Structures are given as C-alpha cells and as structure tokens.
Amino acid sequence: MTPNLNSSDNLFVANLQSVSLEKLVKSKLEVLFAQQKEAQVELNGLYNVVIEQVEKPLLELALRAYNGNQVKTAQMLGINRNTLKKKIDNYKIRVKKMN
C-alpha cells in the first residue's frame, strides 16, 4: 500500500531512525511542487510556510520536554531566550508550566 503524501496529516513516517527529517521534508516538497506544476499555479510565501510548519512543532515539543522552562528550552535549541519568547508569541504557543 502506498502512503498518501497529499495530506500533511497522512504523511507516512515508518521509522525516523531510517528516514531523516530532511528526506521527509524533501519528499513532501517534491509532491507539493509536482502538484503546483500540474495545477499551473504560483506558489507565494512558501519559505515562510515551510519554516513555520517545522519550527512551530519543534518549539512546542521542546517546551514540553522542558516543562515550559524557556531558559532551558532556548539553551537546548541554541537560541536566545528572548528569541524563543518572540517565536512563542508569533506562533501563539501556549506554554504550560508543569511541576
């Protein structure tokens, strides 16, 4: 059975250890470009869409891993805490502090 790559909700991820994130993203983008060519439509703002769809879940999962601690999350991500805060606000991420 061939996985349905037309919906991001249905992106087939068998094993992240055998398939890199880069390959998954490339595969999804190849499908997108093929659909764009077939439909003969222009893609505008694609860079920001791709960055948001990767960055937002990365931030959400990293924050969850550190129980909402923004200092530790920023350190793990290798960014300034103020930059993390701006991204949290930009993506409207709800930060839950857990004890």
CSV table of N, CA and C in Angstrom, one decimal:
chain,number,residue,atom,x,y,z
A,1,MET,N,0.8,-1.2,0.0
A,1,MET,CA,0.0,0.0,0.0
A,1,MET,C,0.9,1.2,0.0
A,2,THR,N,0.6,2.2,-0.9
A,2,THR,CA,1.4,3.4,-1.0
A,2,THR,C,0.8,4.4,0.0
A,3,PRO,N,1.7,5.1,0.8
A,3,PRO,CA,1.2,6.1,1.7
A,3,PRO,C,0.6,7.3,0.9
A,4,ASN,N,-0.4,8.0,1.4
A,4,ASN,CA,-0.9,9.2,0.9
A,4,ASN,C,-0.1,10.4,1.3
A,5,LEU,N,0.7,11.0,0.4
A,5,LEU,CA,1.5,12.1,0.7
A,5,LEU,C,0.8,13.4,0.4
A,6,ASN,N,-0.4,13.4,0.0
A,6,ASN,CA,-1.1,14.6,-0.4
A,6,ASN,C,-1.6,15.4,0.8
A,7,SER,N,-1.7,14.8,2.0
A,7,SER,CA,-2.2,15.4,3.2
A,7,SER,C,-1.1,15.4,4.2
A,8,SER,N,-0.7,16.5,4.8
A,8,SER,CA,0.3,16.5,5.8
A,8,SER,C,-0.1,15.7,7.0
A,9,ASP,N,-1.4,15.5,7.2
A,9,ASP,CA,-1.9,14.7,8.4
A,9,ASP,C,-1.6,13.2,8.1
A,10,ASN,N,-1.5,12.9,6.8
A,10,ASN,CA,-1.3,11.5,6.5
A,10,ASN,C,0.1,11.1,6.1
A,11,LEU,N,1.1,12.0,6.3
A,11,LEU,CA,2.5,11.8,5.9
A,11,LEU,C,3.0,10.5,6.6
A,12,PHE,N,3.4,9.6,5.8
A,12,PHE,CA,3.8,8.3,6.3
A,12,PHE,C,5.2,8.4,7.0
A,13,VAL,N,5.2,8.0,8.2
A,13,VAL,CA,6.5,8.0,9.0
A,13,VAL,C,6.7,6.7,9.6
A,14,ALA,N,7.4,5.8,8.9
A,14,ALA,CA,7.6,4.4,9.4
A,14,ALA,C,8.6,4.4,10.5
A,15,ASN,N,9.7,5.0,10.4
A,15,ASN,CA,10.7,5.0,11.4
A,15,ASN,C,11.7,6.1,11.2
A,16,LEU,N,11.7,7.1,12.1
A,16,LEU,CA,12.5,8.2,11.9
A,16,LEU,C,14.0,7.9,12.0
A,17,GLN,N,14.3,6.8,12.5
A,17,GLN,CA,15.8,6.4,12.5
A,17,GLN,C,16.2,6.0,11.2
A,18,SER,N,15.3,5.5,10.3
A,18,SER,CA,15.8,5.1,9.0
A,18,SER,C,15.5,6.1,7.9
A,19,VAL,N,14.6,7.1,8.2
A,19,VAL,CA,14.3,8.1,7.3
A,19,VAL,C,14.5,9.5,8.0
A,20,SER,N,15.5,10.2,7.4
A,20,SER,CA,15.8,11.5,8.0
A,20,SER,C,14.7,12.5,7.9
A,21,LEU,N,14.7,13.5,8.8
A,21,LEU,CA,13.7,14.6,8.6
A,21,LEU,C,13.9,15.3,7.3
A,22,GLU,N,15.2,15.5,6.9
A,22,GLU,CA,15.5,16.1,5.6
A,22,GLU,C,14.8,15.4,4.5
A,23,LYS,N,14.9,14.1,4.5
A,23,LYS,CA,14.3,13.3,3.4
A,23,LYS,C,12.8,13.4,3.4
A,24,LEU,N,12.2,13.4,4.6
A,24,LEU,CA,10.7,13.5,4.7
A,24,LEU,C,10.3,14.8,4.2
A,25,VAL,N,11.0,15.9,4.6
A,25,VAL,CA,10.6,17.3,4.1
A,25,VAL,C,10.8,17.3,2.6
A,26,LYS,N,11.9,16.8,2.1
A,26,LYS,CA,12.2,16.8,0.6
A,26,LYS,C,11.1,16.1,-0.1
A,27,SER,N,10.7,14.9,0.4
A,27,SER,CA,9.6,14.1,-0.3
A,27,SER,C,8.3,14.9,-0.3
A,28,LYS,N,8.0,15.5,0.8
A,28,LYS,CA,6.7,16.3,0.8
A,28,LYS,C,6.8,17.5,-0.1
A,29,LEU,N,7.9,18.2,-0.2
A,29,LEU,CA,8.1,19.3,-1.1
A,29,LEU,C,8.0,18.9,-2.5
A,30,GLU,N,8.6,17.7,-2.8
A,30,GLU,CA,8.5,17.2,-4.2
A,30,GLU,C,7.1,17.0,-4.6
A,31,VAL,N,6.3,16.5,-3.7
A,31,VAL,CA,4.8,16.3,-4.0
A,31,VAL,C,4.2,17.7,-4.2
A,32,LEU,N,4.5,18.6,-3.4
A,32,LEU,CA,3.9,20.0,-3.5
A,32,LEU,C,4.3,20.6,-4.8
A,33,PHE,N,5.6,20.5,-5.2
A,33,PHE,CA,6.0,21.1,-6.5
A,33,PHE,C,5.4,20.4,-7.7
A,34,ALA,N,5.2,19.1,-7.6
A,34,ALA,CA,4.5,18.4,-8.7
A,34,ALA,C,3.1,18.8,-8.8
A,35,GLN,N,2.4,19.0,-7.7
A,35,GLN,CA,1.0,19.4,-7.7
A,35,GLN,C,0.9,20.8,-8.2
A,36,GLN,N,1.9,21.7,-7.8
A,36,GLN,CA,1.9,23.1,-8.3
A,36,GLN,C,2.0,23.1,-9.8
A,37,LYS,N,3.0,22.3,-10.3
A,37,LYS,CA,3.2,22.3,-11.8
A,37,LYS,C,2.0,21.8,-12.5
A,38,GLU,N,1.4,20.7,-12.0
A,38,GLU,CA,0.2,20.1,-12.6
A,38,GLU,C,-1.0,21.1,-12.6
A,39,ALA,N,-1.2,21.8,-11.5
A,39,ALA,CA,-2.3,22.8,-11.4
A,39,ALA,C,-2.0,24.1,-12.1
A,40,GLN,N,-0.7,24.3,-12.4
A,40,GLN,CA,-0.2,25.5,-13.1
A,40,GLN,C,-0.6,26.8,-12.2
A,41,VAL,N,-0.3,26.7,-11.0
A,41,VAL,CA,-0.5,27.8,-10.1
A,41,VAL,C,0.9,28.3,-9.5
A,42,GLU,N,0.9,29.5,-9.1
A,42,GLU,CA,2.1,30.1,-8.5
A,42,GLU,C,2.1,29.8,-7.0
A,43,LEU,N,3.3,29.5,-6.5
A,43,LEU,CA,3.4,29.4,-5.0
A,43,LEU,C,4.0,30.7,-4.5
A,44,ASN,N,3.4,31.3,-3.5
A,44,ASN,CA,3.9,32.6,-3.0
A,44,ASN,C,4.0,32.4,-1.4
A,45,GLY,N,5.2,32.8,-0.9
A,45,GLY,CA,5.4,32.7,0.5
A,45,GLY,C,5.7,31.3,1.0
A,46,LEU,N,6.1,30.5,0.1
A,46,LEU,CA,6.4,29.1,0.5
A,46,LEU,C,7.4,28.9,1.6
A,47,TYR,N,8.5,29.7,1.5
A,47,TYR,CA,9.6,29.7,2.5
A,47,TYR,C,9.0,29.8,3.9
A,48,ASN,N,8.2,30.9,4.1
A,48,ASN,CA,7.7,31.1,5.5
A,48,ASN,C,6.7,30.0,5.9
A,49,VAL,N,5.9,29.5,5.0
A,49,VAL,CA,5.0,28.4,5.3
A,49,VAL,C,5.8,27.1,5.8
A,50,VAL,N,6.9,26.8,5.0
A,50,VAL,CA,7.7,25.6,5.4
A,50,VAL,C,8.4,25.8,6.7
A,51,ILE,N,9.0,27.0,6.9
A,51,ILE,CA,9.7,27.3,8.2
A,51,ILE,C,8.7,27.2,9.4
A,52,GLU,N,7.5,27.8,9.2
A,52,GLU,CA,6.5,27.7,10.3
A,52,GLU,C,6.1,26.3,10.6
A,53,GLN,N,5.9,25.5,9.6
A,53,GLN,CA,5.4,24.1,9.8
A,53,GLN,C,6.5,23.2,10.4
A,54,VAL,N,7.7,23.6,10.3
A,54,VAL,CA,8.8,22.8,11.0
A,54,VAL,C,9.1,23.5,12.4
A,55,GLU,N,9.2,24.8,12.4
A,55,GLU,CA,9.6,25.5,13.6
A,55,GLU,C,8.6,25.4,14.7
A,56,LYS,N,7.3,25.6,14.4
A,56,LYS,CA,6.3,25.6,15.5
A,56,LYS,C,6.2,24.3,16.2
A,57,PRO,N,6.1,23.1,15.6
A,57,PRO,CA,6.1,21.9,16.4
A,57,PRO,C,7.4,21.6,17.1
A,58,LEU,N,8.5,22.1,16.5
A,58,LEU,CA,9.8,21.9,17.2
A,58,LEU,C,9.8,22.7,18.5
A,59,LEU,N,9.3,23.9,18.5
A,59,LEU,CA,9.2,24.7,19.7
A,59,LEU,C,8.2,24.1,20.7
A,60,GLU,N,7.1,23.7,20.2
A,60,GLU,CA,6.1,23.1,21.1
A,60,GLU,C,6.7,21.8,21.8
A,61,LEU,N,7.3,21.0,21.1
A,61,LEU,CA,7.8,19.7,21.7
A,61,LEU,C,9.0,20.0,22.6
A,62,ALA,N,9.8,21.0,22.2
A,62,ALA,CA,11.0,21.3,23.1
A,62,ALA,C,10.5,21.9,24.4
A,63,LEU,N,9.5,22.8,24.3
A,63,LEU,CA,8.9,23.4,25.5
A,63,LEU,C,8.3,22.3,26.4
A,64,ARG,N,7.6,21.4,25.8
A,64,ARG,CA,7.0,20.3,26.6
A,64,ARG,C,8.1,19.4,27.2
A,65,ALA,N,9.2,19.2,26.5
A,65,ALA,CA,10.3,18.4,27.1
A,65,ALA,C,10.9,19.0,28.3
A,66,TYR,N,10.9,20.3,28.3
A,66,TYR,CA,11.5,21.1,29.5
A,66,TYR,C,10.4,21.7,30.4
A,67,ASN,N,9.2,21.1,30.3
A,67,ASN,CA,8.1,21.5,31.1
A,67,ASN,C,7.8,23.0,31.1
A,68,GLY,N,8.0,23.6,29.9
A,68,GLY,CA,7.7,25.1,29.8
A,68,GLY,C,8.8,26.0,30.2
A,69,ASN,N,9.9,25.4,30.6
A,69,ASN,CA,11.1,26.3,31.1
A,69,ASN,C,11.7,26.8,29.8
A,70,GLN,N,11.5,28.1,29.6
A,70,GLN,CA,12.0,28.8,28.4
A,70,GLN,C,13.5,28.9,28.4
A,71,VAL,N,14.2,29.1,29.5
A,71,VAL,CA,15.6,29.2,29.6
A,71,VAL,C,16.3,27.9,29.1
A,72,LYS,N,15.8,26.8,29.7
A,72,LYS,CA,16.4,25.5,29.3
A,72,LYS,C,16.0,25.1,27.9
A,73,THR,N,14.8,25.5,27.4
A,73,THR,CA,14.4,25.2,26.1
A,73,THR,C,15.3,26.0,25.1
A,74,ALA,N,15.5,27.2,25.3
A,74,ALA,CA,16.3,28.1,24.5
A,74,ALA,C,17.7,27.6,24.4
A,75,GLN,N,18.3,27.1,25.6
A,75,GLN,CA,19.6,26.6,25.6
A,75,GLN,C,19.7,25.3,24.7
A,76,MET,N,18.7,24.4,24.9
A,76,MET,CA,18.7,23.2,24.1
A,76,MET,C,18.6,23.5,22.6
A,77,LEU,N,17.8,24.5,22.2
A,77,LEU,CA,17.7,24.9,20.8
A,77,LEU,C,18.9,25.7,20.3
A,78,GLY,N,19.7,26.2,21.2
A,78,GLY,CA,20.8,27.1,20.7
A,78,GLY,C,20.4,28.5,20.3
A,79,ILE,N,19.3,29.0,20.9
A,79,ILE,CA,18.8,30.3,20.6
A,79,ILE,C,18.7,31.1,21.9
A,80,ASN,N,18.6,32.4,21.8
A,80,ASN,CA,18.5,33.3,22.9
A,80,ASN,C,17.1,33.2,23.4
A,81,ARG,N,16.9,33.3,24.8
A,81,ARG,CA,15.6,33.1,25.4
A,81,ARG,C,14.6,34.2,24.9
A,82,ASN,N,15.1,35.4,24.6
A,82,ASN,CA,14.3,36.4,24.0
A,82,ASN,C,13.8,36.1,22.6
A,83,THR,N,14.6,35.4,21.9
A,83,THR,CA,14.2,35.0,20.5
A,83,THR,C,13.2,33.9,20.7
A,84,LEU,N,13.3,33.0,21.6
A,84,LEU,CA,12.3,32.0,21.9
A,84,LEU,C,11.0,32.6,22.2
A,85,LYS,N,11.0,33.6,23.1
A,85,LYS,CA,9.8,34.3,23.6
A,85,LYS,C,9.1,34.9,22.4
A,86,LYS,N,9.9,35.5,21.5
A,86,LYS,CA,9.3,36.2,20.3
A,86,LYS,C,8.6,35.1,19.4
A,87,LYS,N,9.2,34.0,19.3
A,87,LYS,CA,8.7,32.9,18.4
A,87,LYS,C,7.4,32.3,19.1
A,88,ILE,N,7.4,32.2,20.4
A,88,ILE,CA,6.3,31.7,21.2
A,88,ILE,C,5.1,32.6,20.9
A,89,ASP,N,5.4,33.9,21.0
A,89,ASP,CA,4.3,34.9,20.8
A,89,ASP,C,3.8,34.9,19.4
A,90,ASN,N,4.8,34.8,18.4
A,90,ASN,CA,4.4,34.9,17.0
A,90,ASN,C,3.6,33.7,16.6
A,91,TYR,N,3.9,32.5,17.1
A,91,TYR,CA,3.1,31.3,16.8
A,91,TYR,C,1.9,31.1,17.7
A,92,LYS,N,1.8,32.0,18.7
A,92,LYS,CA,0.7,31.9,19.7
A,92,LYS,C,0.7,30.5,20.4
A,93,ILE,N,1.9,30.1,20.8
A,93,ILE,CA,2.1,28.8,21.5
A,93,ILE,C,1.7,29.0,23.0
A,94,ARG,N,0.9,28.1,23.5
A,94,ARG,CA,0.5,28.2,24.9
A,94,ARG,C,1.6,27.4,25.7
A,95,VAL,N,2.2,28.1,26.6
A,95,VAL,CA,3.3,27.4,27.4
A,95,VAL,C,2.7,27.0,28.7
A,96,LYS,N,2.7,25.7,29.0
A,96,LYS,CA,2.2,25.2,30.2
A,96,LYS,C,3.4,24.8,31.1
A,97,LYS,N,3.4,25.4,32.2
A,97,LYS,CA,4.4,25.0,33.2
A,97,LYS,C,3.9,23.9,34.1
A,98,MET,N,4.7,22.8,34.1
A,98,MET,CA,4.2,21.7,34.9
A,98,MET,C,5.2,21.5,36.1
A,99,ASN,N,4.7,21.1,37.2
A,99,ASN,CA,5.6,20.9,38.4
A,99,ASN,C,6.1,19.5,38.5
